[in-house]
Short mmCIF file of N, CA and C in Angstrom, two decimals:
data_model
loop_
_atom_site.label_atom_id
_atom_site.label_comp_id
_atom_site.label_asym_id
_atom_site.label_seq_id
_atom_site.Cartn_x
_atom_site.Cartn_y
_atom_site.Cartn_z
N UNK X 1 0.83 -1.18 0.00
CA UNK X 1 0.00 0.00 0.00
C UNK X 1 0.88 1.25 0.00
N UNK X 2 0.54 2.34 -0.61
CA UNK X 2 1.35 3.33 -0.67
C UNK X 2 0.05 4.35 0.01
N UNK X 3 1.33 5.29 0.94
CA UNK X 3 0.24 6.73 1.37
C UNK X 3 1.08 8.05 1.41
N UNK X 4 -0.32 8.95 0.68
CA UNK X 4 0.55 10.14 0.43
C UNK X 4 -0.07 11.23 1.03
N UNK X 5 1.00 12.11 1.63
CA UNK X 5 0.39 13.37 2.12
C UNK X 5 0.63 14.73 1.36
N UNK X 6 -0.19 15.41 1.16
CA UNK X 6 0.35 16.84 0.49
C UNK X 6 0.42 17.89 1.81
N UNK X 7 1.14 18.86 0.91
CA UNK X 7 1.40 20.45 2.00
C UNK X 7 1.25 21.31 1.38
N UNK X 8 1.53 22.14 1.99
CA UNK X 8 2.04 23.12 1.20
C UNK X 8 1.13 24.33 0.73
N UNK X 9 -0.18 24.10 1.02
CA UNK X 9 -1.25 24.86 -0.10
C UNK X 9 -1.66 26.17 0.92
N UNK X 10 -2.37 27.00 0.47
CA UNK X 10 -2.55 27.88 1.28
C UNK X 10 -3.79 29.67 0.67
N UNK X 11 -3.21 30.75 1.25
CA UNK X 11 -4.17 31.44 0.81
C UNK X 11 -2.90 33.00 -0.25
N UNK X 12 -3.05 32.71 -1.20
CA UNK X 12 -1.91 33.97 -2.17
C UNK X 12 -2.81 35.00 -2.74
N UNK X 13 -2.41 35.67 -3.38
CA UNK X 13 -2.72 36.54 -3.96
C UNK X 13 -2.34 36.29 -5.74
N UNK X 14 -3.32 36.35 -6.74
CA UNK X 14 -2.89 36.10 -8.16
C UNK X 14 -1.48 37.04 -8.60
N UNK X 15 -0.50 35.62 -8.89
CA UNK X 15 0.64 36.11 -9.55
C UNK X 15 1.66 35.72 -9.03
N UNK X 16 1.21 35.21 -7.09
CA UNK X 16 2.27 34.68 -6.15
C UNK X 16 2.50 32.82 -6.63
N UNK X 17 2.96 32.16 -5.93
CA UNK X 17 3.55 30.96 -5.70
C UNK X 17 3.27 30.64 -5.08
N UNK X 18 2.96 28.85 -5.05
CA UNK X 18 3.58 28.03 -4.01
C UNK X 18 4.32 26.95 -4.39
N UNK X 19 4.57 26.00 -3.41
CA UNK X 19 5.24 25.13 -3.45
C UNK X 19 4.52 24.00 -3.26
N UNK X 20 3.91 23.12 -3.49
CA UNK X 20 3.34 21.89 -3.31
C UNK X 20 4.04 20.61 -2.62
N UNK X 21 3.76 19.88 -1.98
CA UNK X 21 4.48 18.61 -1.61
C UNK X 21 3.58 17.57 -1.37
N UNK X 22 4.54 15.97 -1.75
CA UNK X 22 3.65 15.49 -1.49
C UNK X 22 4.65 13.94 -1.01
N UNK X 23 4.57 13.97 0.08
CA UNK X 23 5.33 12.64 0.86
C UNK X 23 4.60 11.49 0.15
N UNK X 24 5.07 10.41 -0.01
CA UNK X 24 4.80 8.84 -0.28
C UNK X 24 5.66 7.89 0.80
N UNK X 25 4.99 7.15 1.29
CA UNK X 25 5.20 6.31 2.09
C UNK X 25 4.74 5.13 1.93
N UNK X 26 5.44 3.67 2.35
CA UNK X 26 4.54 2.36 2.08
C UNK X 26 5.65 1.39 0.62
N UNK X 27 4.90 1.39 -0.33
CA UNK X 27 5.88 0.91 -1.00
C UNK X 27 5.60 1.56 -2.57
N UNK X 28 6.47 2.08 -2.49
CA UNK X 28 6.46 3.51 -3.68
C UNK X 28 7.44 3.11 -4.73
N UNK X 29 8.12 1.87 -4.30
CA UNK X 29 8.66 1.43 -5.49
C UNK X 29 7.91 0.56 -6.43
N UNK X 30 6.77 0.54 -5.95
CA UNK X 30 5.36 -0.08 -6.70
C UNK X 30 4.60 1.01 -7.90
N UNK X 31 5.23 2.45 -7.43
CA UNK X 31 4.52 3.16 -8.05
C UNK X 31 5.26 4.05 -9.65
N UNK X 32 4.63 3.65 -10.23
CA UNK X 32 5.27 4.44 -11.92
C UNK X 32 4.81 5.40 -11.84
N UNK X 33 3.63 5.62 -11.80
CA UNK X 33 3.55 7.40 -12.09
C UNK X 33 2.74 8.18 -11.11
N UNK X 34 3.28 9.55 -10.77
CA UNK X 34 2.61 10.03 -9.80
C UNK X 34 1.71 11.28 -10.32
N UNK X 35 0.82 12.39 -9.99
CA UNK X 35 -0.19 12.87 -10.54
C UNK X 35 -1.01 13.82 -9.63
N UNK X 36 -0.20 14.75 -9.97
CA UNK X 36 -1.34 16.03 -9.41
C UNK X 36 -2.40 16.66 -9.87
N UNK X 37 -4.04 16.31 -9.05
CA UNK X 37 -4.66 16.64 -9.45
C UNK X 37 -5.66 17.96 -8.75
N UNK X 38 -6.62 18.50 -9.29
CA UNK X 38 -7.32 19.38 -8.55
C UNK X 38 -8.61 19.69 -8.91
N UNK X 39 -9.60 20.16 -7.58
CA UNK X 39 -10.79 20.02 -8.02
C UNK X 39 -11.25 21.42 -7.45
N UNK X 40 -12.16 22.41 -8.07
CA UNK X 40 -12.54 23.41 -7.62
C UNK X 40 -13.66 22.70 -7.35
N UNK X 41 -14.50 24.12 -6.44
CA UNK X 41 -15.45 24.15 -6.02
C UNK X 41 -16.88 23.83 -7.22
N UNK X 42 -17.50 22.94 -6.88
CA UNK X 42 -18.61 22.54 -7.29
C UNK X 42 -18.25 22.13 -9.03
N UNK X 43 -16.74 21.39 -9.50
CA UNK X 43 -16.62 20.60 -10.40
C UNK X 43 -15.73 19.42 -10.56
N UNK X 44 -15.38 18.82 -11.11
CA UNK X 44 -14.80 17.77 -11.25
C UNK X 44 -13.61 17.99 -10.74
N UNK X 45 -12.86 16.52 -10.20
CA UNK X 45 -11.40 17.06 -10.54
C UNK X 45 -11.03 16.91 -11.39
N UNK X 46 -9.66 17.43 -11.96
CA UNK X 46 -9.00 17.72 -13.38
C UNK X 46 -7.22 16.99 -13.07
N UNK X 47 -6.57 16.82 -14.38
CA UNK X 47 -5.99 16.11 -14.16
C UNK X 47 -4.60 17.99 -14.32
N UNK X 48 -3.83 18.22 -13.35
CA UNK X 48 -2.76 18.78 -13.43
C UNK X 48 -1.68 19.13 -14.07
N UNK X 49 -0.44 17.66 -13.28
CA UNK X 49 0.27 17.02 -14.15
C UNK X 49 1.04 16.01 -13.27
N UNK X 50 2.39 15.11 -13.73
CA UNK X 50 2.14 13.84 -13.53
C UNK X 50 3.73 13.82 -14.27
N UNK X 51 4.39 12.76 -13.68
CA UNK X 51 5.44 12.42 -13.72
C UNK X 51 5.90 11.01 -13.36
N UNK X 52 6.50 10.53 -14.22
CA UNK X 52 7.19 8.92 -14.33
C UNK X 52 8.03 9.06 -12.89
N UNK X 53 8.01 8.22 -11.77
CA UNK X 53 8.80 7.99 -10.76
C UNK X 53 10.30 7.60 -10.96
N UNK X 54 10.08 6.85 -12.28
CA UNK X 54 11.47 6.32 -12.01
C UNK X 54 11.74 6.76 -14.04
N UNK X 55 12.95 7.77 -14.65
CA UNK X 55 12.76 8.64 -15.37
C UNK X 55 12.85 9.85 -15.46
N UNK X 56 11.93 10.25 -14.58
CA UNK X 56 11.29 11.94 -14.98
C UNK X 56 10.55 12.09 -15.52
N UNK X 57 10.13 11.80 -16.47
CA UNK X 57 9.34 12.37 -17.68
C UNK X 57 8.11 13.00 -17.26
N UNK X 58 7.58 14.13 -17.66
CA UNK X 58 6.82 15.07 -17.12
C UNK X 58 5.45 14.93 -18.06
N UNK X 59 4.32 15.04 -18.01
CA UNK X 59 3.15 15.65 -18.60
C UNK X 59 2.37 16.83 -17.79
N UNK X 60 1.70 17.60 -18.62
CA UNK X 60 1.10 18.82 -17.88
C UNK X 60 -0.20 19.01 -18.60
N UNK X 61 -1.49 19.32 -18.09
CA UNK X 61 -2.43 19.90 -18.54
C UNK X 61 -2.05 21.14 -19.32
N UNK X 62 -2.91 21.51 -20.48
CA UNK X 62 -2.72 22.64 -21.21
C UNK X 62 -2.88 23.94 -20.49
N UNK X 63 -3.85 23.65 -18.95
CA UNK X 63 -4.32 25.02 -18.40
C UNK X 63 -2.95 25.66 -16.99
N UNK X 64 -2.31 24.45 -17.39
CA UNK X 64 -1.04 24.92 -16.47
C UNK X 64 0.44 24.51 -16.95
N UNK X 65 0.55 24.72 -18.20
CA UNK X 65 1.72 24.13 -19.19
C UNK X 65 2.06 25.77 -18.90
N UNK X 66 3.84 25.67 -18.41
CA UNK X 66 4.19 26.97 -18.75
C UNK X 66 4.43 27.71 -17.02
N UNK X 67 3.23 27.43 -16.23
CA UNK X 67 3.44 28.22 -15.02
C UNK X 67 3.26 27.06 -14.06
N UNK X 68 3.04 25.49 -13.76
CA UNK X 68 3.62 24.90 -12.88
C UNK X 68 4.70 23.92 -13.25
N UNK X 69 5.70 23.25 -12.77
CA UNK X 69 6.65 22.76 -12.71
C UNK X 69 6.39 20.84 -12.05
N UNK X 70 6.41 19.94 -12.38
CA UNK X 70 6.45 19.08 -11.14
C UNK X 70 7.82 18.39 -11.37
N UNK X 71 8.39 17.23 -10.04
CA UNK X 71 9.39 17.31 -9.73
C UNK X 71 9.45 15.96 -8.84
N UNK X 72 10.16 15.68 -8.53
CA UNK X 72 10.29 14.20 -7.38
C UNK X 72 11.65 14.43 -7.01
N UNK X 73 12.08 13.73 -5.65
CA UNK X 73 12.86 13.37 -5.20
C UNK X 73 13.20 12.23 -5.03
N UNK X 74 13.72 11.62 -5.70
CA UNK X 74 13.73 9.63 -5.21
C UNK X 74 14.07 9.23 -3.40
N UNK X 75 15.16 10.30 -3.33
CA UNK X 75 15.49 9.93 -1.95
C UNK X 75 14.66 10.08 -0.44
N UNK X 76 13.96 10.96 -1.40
CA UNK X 76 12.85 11.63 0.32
C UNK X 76 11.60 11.39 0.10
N UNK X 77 11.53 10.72 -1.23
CA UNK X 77 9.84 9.97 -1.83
C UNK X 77 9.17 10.92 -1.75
N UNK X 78 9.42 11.73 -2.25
CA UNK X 78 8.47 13.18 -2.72
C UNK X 78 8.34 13.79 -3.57
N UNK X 79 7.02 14.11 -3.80
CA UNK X 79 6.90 14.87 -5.64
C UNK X 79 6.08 16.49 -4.94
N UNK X 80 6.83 17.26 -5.57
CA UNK X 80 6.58 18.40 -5.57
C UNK X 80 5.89 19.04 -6.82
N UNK X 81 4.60 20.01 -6.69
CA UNK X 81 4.25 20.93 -7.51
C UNK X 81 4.53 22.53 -7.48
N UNK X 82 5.52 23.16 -8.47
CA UNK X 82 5.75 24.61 -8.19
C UNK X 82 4.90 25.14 -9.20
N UNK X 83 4.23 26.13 -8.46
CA UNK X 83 3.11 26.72 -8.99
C UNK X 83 3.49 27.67 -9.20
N UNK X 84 3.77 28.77 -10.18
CA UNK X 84 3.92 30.19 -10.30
C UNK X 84 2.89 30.66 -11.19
N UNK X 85 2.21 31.99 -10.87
CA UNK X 85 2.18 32.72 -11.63
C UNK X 85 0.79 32.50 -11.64
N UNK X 86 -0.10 32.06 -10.58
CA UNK X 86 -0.70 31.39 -10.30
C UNK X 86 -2.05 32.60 -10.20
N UNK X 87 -2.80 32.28 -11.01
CA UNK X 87 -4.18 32.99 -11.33
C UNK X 87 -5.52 31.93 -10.57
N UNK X 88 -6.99 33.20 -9.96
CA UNK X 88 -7.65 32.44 -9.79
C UNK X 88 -8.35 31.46 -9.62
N UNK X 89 -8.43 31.27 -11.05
CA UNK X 89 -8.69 30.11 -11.72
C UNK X 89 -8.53 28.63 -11.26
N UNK X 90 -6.93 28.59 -10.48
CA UNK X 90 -6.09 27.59 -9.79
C UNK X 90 -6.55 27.28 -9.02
N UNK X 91 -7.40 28.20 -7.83
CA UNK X 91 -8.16 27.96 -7.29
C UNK X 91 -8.98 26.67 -6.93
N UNK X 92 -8.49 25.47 -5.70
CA UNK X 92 -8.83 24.37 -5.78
C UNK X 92 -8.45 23.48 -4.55
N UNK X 93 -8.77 22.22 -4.40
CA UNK X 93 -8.21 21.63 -3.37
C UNK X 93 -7.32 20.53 -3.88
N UNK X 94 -5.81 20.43 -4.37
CA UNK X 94 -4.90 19.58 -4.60
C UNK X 94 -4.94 18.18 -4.12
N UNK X 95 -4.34 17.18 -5.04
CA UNK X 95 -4.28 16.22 -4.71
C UNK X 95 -3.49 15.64 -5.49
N UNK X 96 -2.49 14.83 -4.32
CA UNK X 96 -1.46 13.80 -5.30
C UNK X 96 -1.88 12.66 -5.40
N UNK X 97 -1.52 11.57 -6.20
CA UNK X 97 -2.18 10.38 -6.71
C UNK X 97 -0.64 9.55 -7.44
N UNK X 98 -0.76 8.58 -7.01
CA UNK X 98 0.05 7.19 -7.89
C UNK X 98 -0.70 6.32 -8.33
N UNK X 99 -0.04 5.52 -9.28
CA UNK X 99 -0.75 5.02 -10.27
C UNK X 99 0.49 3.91 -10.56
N UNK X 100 -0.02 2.46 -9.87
CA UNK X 100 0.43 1.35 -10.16
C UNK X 100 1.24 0.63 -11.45
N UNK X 101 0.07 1.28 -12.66
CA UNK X 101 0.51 0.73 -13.65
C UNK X 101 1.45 1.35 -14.71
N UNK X 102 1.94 0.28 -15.02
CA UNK X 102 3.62 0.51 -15.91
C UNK X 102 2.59 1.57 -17.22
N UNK X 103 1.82 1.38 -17.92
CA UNK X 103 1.12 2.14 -19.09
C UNK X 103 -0.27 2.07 -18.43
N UNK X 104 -0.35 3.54 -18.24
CA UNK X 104 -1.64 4.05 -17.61
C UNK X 104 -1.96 5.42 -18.38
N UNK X 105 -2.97 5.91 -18.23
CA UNK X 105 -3.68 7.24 -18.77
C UNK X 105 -3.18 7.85 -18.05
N UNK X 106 -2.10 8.91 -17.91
CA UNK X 106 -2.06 9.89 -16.74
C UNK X 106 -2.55 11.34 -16.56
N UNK X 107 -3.84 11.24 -17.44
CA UNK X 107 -4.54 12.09 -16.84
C UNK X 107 -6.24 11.50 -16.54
N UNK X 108 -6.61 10.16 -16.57
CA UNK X 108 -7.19 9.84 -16.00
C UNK X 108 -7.22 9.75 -14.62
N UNK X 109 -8.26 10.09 -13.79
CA UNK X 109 -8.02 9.70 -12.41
C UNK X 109 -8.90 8.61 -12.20
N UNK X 110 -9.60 8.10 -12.85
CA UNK X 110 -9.52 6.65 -12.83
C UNK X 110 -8.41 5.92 -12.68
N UNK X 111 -7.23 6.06 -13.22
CA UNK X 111 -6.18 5.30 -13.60
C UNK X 111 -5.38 5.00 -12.57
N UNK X 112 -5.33 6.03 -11.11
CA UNK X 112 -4.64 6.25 -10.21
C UNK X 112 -4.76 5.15 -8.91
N UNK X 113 -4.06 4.44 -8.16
CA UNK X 113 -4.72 3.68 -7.31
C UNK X 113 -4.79 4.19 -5.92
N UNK X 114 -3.79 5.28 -5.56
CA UNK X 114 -3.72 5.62 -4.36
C UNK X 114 -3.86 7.29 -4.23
N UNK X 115 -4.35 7.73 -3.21
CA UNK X 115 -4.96 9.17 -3.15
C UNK X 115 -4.39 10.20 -2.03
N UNK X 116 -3.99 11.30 -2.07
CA UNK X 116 -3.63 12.16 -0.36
C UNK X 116 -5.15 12.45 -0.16
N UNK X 117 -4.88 13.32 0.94
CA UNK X 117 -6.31 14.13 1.23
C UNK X 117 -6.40 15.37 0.56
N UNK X 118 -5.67 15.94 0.08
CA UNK X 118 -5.80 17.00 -0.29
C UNK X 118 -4.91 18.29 0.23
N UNK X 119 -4.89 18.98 -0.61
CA UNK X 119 -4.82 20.27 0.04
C UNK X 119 -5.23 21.81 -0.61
N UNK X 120 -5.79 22.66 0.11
CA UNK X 120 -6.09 23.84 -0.49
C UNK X 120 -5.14 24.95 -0.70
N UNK X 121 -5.70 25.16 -1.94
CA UNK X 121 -5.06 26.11 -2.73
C UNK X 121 -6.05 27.58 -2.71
N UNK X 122 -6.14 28.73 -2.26
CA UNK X 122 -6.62 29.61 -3.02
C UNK X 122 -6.29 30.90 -3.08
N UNK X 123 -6.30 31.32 -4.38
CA UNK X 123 -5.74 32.44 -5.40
C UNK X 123 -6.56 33.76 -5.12
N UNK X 124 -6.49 34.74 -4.86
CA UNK X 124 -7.18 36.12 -4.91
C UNK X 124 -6.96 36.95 -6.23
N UNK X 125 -8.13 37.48 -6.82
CA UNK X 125 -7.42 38.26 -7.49
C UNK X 125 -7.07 39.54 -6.68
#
């Protein structure tokens, strides 16, 4: 079983930053790809972006290609989201996610097997 916690989220002003985190614990060498996702108020969640554990290799939603960053640490089992530049819109409650399988959809969140709780994000204009 793998478990993940996020941090990091909080209350900015449009244009500021944060830093996202997201601990994995359990057995994370089980896990290929990891996946930040987010859900505003009263819609779906959406898929972020998402990164091969072991690799790098990055994917990003089109609505945050450009102003967030994601990132892992192998050694401290942590994937980070840097958010800049960060408009309203962003506005949401975060969530990291792994995803068992070697070829998975990674922007399905169907696809994902394990979940954090979340964390909030929100943007002022």
């Amino acid at each position: 079983q793998v478990q993940l916690v996020e941090s990091g989220g909080g209350l900015v002003q449009a244009g500021d930053s944060l830093r996202l985190s997201c601990a994995a614990s359990g057995r994370t060498f089980s896990s290929y790809t990891m996946g930040w996702f987010r859900q505003a108020p009263g819609k779906e969640r959406e898929f972020a972006a998402a990164i091969r554990w072991i690799g790098g290799i990055t994917y990003y939603a089109d609505s945050v290609k450009g102003r967030f960053t994601i990132s892992r640490d192998n050694a401290k089992n942590t994937v980070y989201l840097q958010m800049n530049s960060l408009k309203p819109e962003d506005t949401a409650v975060y969530y990291c996610a792994a995803s068992l399988r070697r070829f998975s959809d990674y922007v399905g969140l169907n696809e994902y097997d394990y979940w954090g709780q979340g964390t909030q994000v929100t943007v002022s204009s």
